[in-house]
mmCIF file of C-alpha atoms in Angstrom:
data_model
loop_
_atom_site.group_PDB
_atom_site.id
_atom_site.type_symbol
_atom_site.label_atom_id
_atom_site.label_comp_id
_atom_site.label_asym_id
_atom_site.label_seq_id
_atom_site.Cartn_x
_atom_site.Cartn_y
_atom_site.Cartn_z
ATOM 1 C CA UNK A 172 -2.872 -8.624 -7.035
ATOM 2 C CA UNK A 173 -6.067 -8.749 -4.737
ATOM 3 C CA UNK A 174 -6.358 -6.555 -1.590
ATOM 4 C CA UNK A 175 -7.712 -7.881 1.533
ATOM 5 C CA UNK A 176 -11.397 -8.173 0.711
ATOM 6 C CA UNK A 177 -14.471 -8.193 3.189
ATOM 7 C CA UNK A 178 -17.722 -9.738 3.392
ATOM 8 C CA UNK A 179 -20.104 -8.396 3.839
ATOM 9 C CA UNK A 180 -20.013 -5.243 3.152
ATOM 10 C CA UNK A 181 -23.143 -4.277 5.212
ATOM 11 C CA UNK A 182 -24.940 -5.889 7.708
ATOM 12 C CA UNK A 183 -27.887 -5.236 9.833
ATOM 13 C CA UNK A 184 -29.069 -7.371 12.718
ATOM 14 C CA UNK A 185 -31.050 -6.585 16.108
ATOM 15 C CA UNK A 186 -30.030 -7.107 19.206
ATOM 16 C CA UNK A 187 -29.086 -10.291 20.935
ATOM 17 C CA UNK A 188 -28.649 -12.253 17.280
ATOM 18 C CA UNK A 189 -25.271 -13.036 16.106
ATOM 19 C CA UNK A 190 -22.888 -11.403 13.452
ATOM 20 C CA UNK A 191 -20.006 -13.523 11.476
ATOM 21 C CA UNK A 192 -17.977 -11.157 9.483
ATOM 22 C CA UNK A 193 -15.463 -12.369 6.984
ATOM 23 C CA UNK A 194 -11.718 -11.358 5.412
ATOM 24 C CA UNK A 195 -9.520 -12.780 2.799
ATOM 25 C CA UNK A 196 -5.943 -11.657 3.351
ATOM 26 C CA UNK A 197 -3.423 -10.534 0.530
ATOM 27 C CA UNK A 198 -2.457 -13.799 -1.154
ATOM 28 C CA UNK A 199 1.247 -14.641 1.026
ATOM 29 C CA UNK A 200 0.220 -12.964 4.077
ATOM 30 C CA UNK A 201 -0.055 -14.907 7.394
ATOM 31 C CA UNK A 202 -1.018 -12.343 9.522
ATOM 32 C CA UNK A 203 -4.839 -11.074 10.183
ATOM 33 C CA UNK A 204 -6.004 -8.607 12.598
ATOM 34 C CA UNK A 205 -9.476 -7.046 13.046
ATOM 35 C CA UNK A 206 -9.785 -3.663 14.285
ATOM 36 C CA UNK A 207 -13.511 -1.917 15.311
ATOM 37 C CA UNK A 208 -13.724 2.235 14.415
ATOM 38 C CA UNK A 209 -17.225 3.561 15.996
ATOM 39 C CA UNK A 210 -19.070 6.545 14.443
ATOM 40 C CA UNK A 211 -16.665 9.118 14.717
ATOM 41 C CA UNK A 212 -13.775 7.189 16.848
ATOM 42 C CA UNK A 213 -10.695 5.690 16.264
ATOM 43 C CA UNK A 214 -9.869 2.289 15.727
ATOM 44 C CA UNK A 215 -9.943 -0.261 18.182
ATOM 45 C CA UNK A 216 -7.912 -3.254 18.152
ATOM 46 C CA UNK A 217 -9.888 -6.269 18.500
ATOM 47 C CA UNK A 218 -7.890 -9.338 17.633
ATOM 48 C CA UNK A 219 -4.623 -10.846 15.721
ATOM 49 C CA UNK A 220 -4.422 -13.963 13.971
ATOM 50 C CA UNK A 221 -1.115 -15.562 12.781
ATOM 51 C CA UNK A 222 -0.279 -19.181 11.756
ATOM 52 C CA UNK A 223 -4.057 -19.971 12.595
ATOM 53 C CA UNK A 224 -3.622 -19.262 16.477
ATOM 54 C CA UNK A 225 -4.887 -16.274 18.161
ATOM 55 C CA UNK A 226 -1.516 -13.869 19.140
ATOM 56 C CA UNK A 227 -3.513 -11.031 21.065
ATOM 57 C CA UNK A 228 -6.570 -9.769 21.786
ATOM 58 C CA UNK A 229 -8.073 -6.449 22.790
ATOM 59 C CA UNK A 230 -10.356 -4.838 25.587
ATOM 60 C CA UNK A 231 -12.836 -6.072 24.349
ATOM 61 C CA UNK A 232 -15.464 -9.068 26.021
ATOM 62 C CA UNK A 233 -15.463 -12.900 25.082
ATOM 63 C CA UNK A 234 -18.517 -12.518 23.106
ATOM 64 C CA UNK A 235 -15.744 -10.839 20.255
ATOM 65 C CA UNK A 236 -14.426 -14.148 19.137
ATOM 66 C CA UNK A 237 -13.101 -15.429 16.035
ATOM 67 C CA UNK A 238 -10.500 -18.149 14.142
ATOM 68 C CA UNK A 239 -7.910 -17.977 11.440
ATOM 69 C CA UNK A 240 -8.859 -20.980 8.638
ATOM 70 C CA UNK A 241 -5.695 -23.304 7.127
ATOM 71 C CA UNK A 242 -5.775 -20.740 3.892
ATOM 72 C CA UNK A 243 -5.196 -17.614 6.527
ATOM 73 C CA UNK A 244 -8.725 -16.332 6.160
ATOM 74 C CA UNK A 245 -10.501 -15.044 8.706
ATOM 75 C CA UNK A 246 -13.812 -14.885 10.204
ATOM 76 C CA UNK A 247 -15.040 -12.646 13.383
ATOM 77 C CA UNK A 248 -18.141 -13.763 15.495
ATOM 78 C CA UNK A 249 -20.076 -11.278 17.416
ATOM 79 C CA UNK A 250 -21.840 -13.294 20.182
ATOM 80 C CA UNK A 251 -25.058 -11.577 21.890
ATOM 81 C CA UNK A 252 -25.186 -8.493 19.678
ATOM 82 C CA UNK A 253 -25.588 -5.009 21.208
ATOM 83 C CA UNK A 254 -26.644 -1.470 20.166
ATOM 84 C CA UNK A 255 -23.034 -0.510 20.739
ATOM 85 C CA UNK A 256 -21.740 -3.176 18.900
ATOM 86 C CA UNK A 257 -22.666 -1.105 15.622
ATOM 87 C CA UNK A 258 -19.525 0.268 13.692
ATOM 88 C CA UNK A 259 -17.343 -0.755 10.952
ATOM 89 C CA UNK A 260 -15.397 -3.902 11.583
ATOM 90 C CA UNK A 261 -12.160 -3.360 9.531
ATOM 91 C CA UNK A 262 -9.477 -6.341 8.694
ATOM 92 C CA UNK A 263 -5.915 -5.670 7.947
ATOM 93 C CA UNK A 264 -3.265 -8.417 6.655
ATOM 94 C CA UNK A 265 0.565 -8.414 6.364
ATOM 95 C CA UNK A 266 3.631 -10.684 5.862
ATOM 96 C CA UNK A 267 5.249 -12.021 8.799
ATOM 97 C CA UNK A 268 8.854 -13.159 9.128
ATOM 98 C CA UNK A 269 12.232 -11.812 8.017
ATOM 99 C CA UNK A 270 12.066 -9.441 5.466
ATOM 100 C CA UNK A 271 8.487 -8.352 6.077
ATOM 101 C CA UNK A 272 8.123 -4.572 6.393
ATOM 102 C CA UNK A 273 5.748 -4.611 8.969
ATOM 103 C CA UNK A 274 2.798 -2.479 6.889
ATOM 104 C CA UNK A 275 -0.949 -3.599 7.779
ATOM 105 C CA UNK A 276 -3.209 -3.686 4.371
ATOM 106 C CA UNK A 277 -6.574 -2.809 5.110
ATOM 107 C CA UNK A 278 -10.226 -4.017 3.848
ATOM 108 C CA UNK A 279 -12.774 -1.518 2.993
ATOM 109 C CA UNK A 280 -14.421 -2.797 6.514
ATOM 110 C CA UNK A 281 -18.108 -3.790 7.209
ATOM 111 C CA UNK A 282 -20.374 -1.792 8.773
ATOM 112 C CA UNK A 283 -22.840 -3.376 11.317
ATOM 113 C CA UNK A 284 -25.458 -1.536 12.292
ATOM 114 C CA UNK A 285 -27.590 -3.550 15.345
ATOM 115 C CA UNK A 286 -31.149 -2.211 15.802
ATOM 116 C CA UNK B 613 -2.580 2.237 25.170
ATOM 117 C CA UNK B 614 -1.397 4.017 21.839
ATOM 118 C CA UNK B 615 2.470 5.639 22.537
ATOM 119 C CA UNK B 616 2.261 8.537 20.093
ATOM 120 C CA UNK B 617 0.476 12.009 20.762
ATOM 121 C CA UNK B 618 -0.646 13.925 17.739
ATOM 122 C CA UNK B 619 -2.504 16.905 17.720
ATOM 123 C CA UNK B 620 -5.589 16.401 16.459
ATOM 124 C CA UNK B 621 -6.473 18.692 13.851
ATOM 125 C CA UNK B 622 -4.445 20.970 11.163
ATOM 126 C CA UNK B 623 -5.300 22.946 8.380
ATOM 127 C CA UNK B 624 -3.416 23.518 5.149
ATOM 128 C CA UNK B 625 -3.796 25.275 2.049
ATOM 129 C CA UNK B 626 -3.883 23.604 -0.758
ATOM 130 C CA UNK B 627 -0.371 23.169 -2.799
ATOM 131 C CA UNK B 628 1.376 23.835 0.311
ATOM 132 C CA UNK B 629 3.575 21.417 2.324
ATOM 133 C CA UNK B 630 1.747 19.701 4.977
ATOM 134 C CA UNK B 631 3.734 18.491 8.092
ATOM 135 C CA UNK B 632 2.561 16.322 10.665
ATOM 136 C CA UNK B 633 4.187 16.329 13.617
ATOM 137 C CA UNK B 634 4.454 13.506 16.214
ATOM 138 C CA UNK B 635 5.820 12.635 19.806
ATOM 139 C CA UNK B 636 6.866 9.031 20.848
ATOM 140 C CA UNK B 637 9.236 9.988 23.823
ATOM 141 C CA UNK B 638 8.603 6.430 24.977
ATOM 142 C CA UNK B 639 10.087 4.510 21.507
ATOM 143 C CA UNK B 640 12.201 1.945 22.088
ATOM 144 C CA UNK B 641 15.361 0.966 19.529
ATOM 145 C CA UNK B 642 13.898 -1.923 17.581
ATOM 146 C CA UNK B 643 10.515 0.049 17.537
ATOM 147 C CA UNK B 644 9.503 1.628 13.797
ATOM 148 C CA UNK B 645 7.835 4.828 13.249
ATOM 149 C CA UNK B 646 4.730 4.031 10.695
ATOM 150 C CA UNK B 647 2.299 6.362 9.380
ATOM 151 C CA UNK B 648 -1.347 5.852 7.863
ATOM 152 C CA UNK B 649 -4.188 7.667 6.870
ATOM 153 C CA UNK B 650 -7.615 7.389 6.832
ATOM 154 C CA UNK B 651 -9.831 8.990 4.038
ATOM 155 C CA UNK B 652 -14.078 9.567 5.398
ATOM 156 C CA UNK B 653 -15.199 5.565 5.772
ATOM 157 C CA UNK B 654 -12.334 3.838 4.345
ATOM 158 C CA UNK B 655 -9.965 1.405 5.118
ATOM 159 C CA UNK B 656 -6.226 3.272 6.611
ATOM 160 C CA UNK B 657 -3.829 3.399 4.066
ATOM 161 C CA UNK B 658 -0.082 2.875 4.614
ATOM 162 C CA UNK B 659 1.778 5.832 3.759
ATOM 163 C CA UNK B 660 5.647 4.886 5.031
ATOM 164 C CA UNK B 661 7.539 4.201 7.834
ATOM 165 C CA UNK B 662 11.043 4.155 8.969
ATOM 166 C CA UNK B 663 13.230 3.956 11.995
ATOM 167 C CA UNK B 664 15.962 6.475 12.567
ATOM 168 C CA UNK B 665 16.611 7.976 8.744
ATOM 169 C CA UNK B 666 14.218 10.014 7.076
ATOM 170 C CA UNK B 667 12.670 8.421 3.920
ATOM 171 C CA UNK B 668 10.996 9.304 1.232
ATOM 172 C CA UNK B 669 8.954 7.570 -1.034
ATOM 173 C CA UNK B 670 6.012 9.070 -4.137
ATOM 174 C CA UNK B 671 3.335 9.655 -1.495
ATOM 175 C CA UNK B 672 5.512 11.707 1.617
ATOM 176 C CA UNK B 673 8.504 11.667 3.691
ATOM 177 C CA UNK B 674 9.205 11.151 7.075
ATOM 178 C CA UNK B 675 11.788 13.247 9.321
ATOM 179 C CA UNK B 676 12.692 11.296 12.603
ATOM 180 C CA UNK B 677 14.284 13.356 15.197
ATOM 181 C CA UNK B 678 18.195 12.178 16.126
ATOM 182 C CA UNK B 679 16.970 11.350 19.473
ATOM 183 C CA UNK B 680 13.928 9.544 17.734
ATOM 184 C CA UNK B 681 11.428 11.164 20.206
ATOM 185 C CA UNK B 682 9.550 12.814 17.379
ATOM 186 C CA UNK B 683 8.743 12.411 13.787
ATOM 187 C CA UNK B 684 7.004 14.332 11.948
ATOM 188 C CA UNK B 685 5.186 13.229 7.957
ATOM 189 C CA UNK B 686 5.503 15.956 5.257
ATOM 190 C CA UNK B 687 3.179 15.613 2.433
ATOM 191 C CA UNK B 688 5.158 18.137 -0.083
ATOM 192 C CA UNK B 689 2.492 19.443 -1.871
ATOM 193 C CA UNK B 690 -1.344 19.124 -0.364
ATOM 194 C CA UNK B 691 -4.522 18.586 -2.690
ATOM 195 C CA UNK B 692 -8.192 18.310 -1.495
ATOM 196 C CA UNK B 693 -7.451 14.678 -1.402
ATOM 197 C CA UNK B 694 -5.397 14.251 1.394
ATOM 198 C CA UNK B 695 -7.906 15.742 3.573
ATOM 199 C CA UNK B 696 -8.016 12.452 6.233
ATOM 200 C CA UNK B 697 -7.164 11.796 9.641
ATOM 201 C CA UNK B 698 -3.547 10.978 9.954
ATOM 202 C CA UNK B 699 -2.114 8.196 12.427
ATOM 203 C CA UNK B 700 1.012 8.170 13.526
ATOM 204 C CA UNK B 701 2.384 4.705 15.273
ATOM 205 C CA UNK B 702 5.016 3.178 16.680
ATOM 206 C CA UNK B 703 5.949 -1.235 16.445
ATOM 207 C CA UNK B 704 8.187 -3.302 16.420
ATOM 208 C CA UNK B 705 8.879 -4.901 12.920
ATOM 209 C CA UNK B 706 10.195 -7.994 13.241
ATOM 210 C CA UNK B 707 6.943 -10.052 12.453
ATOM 211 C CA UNK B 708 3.386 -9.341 13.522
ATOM 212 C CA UNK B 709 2.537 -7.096 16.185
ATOM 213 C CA UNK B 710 -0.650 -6.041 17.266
ATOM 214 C CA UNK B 711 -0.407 -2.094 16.260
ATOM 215 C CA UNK B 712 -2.851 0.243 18.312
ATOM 216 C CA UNK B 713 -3.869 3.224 16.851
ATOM 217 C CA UNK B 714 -4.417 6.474 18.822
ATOM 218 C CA UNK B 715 -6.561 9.454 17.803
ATOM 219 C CA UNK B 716 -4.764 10.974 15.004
ATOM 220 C CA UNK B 717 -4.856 14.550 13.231
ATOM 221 C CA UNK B 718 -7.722 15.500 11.580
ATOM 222 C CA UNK B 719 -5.984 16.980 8.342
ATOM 223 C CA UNK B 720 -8.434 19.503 6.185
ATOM 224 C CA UNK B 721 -6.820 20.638 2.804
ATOM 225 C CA UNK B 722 -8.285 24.072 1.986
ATOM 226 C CA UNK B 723 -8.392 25.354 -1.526
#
């Protein structure tokens, strides 16, 4: 069975252009969320996608959009880009509804670097 | 926002038992204790969860406290591998929730 896979898995762009990240959840899972882990920091939750409508969203500023597609994958858009913005951009999936276990299975992330 | 405080680095030796502890005085009853960890520049991996017995599955187990304040992960027998930074975390389970993750514990197996 495939894990949740990520595209790209680098990606450099300069300030003020824009970055579209991609994820394809675990085949049967309806739930997407996108998480961004700095150099050296934690991760920080960005956004969740279930059912193809946006459940939650993080601290973070409009310009950190995105959408869940019919087939449950998912794409992030980073609007504006800034040097902070670089870091790896990590998707998780999982089952939802009864019987789901609750675990989050992660991507191997992308790392956007902005120069 | 995270509810869990870990400290954030331990050392083990290699071969012994590594144990992780955890606080989540603020867990509420349908709330689940999960664990993950995070090898250098890789995506978390789930390691188990549970929410008021201990468990045990081929990677660890997990000892929650009666009062389920506390937890703490025991990894029975460390390698160099399982050097990672460890995150404790605390959800619901009954479909998706967003799950924050705090700092976590810096483990470093030592040979």
């Amino acid at each position: 069975e495939a894990g949740v896979t990520q595209s790209p898995t680098h990606l450099i762009k300069t300030r003020g252009q824009q970055a579209t990240l991609r994820c394809s959840p675990i085949s049967g899972h309806t739930s997407v969320y996108w998480y961004q882990q700095a150099l050296g920091l934690g991760l920080q939750f960005l956004l969740w996608y279930d059912e193809g409508e946006e459940r939650n969203r993080g601290n973070f500023p409009p310009r950190f959009s995105g959408r869940q597609f019919p087939n449950y994958s998912s794409e992030l858009n980073v609007n504006a880009l800034e040097l902070e913005d670089s870091a790896l951009y990590l998707c998780a999936s999982s089952p939802t509804g009864t019987g789901s276990t609750g675990e989050l299975f992660f991507g191997e992330g992308s790392r956007l670097t902005v120069l | 926002d995270a509810k869990t405080t870990q400290p954030t680095s331990m050392d083990c030796a290699e071969g012994r038992a590594a144990n992780l502890p955890c606080n989540h005085s603020t867990i509420s009853g349908n709330e689940y204790v999960y664990w993950y960890r995070q090898i250098h520049s890789q995506g978390p991996q789930y390691i188990i969860h549970g929410l008021k017995n201990n468990e045990t599955n081929e990677m660890a187990s997990l000892i929650i406290t009666e009062d389920r304040k506390s937890s703490t992960l025991i990894l029975p027998h460390a390698t160099l591998r399982d050097t990672a930074v460890y995150y404790c975390i605390v959800r619901g389970n009954t479909g998706g929730f967003k799950t924050i993750f705090g700092a976590g514990t810096r483990l470093f197996v030592k040979a």
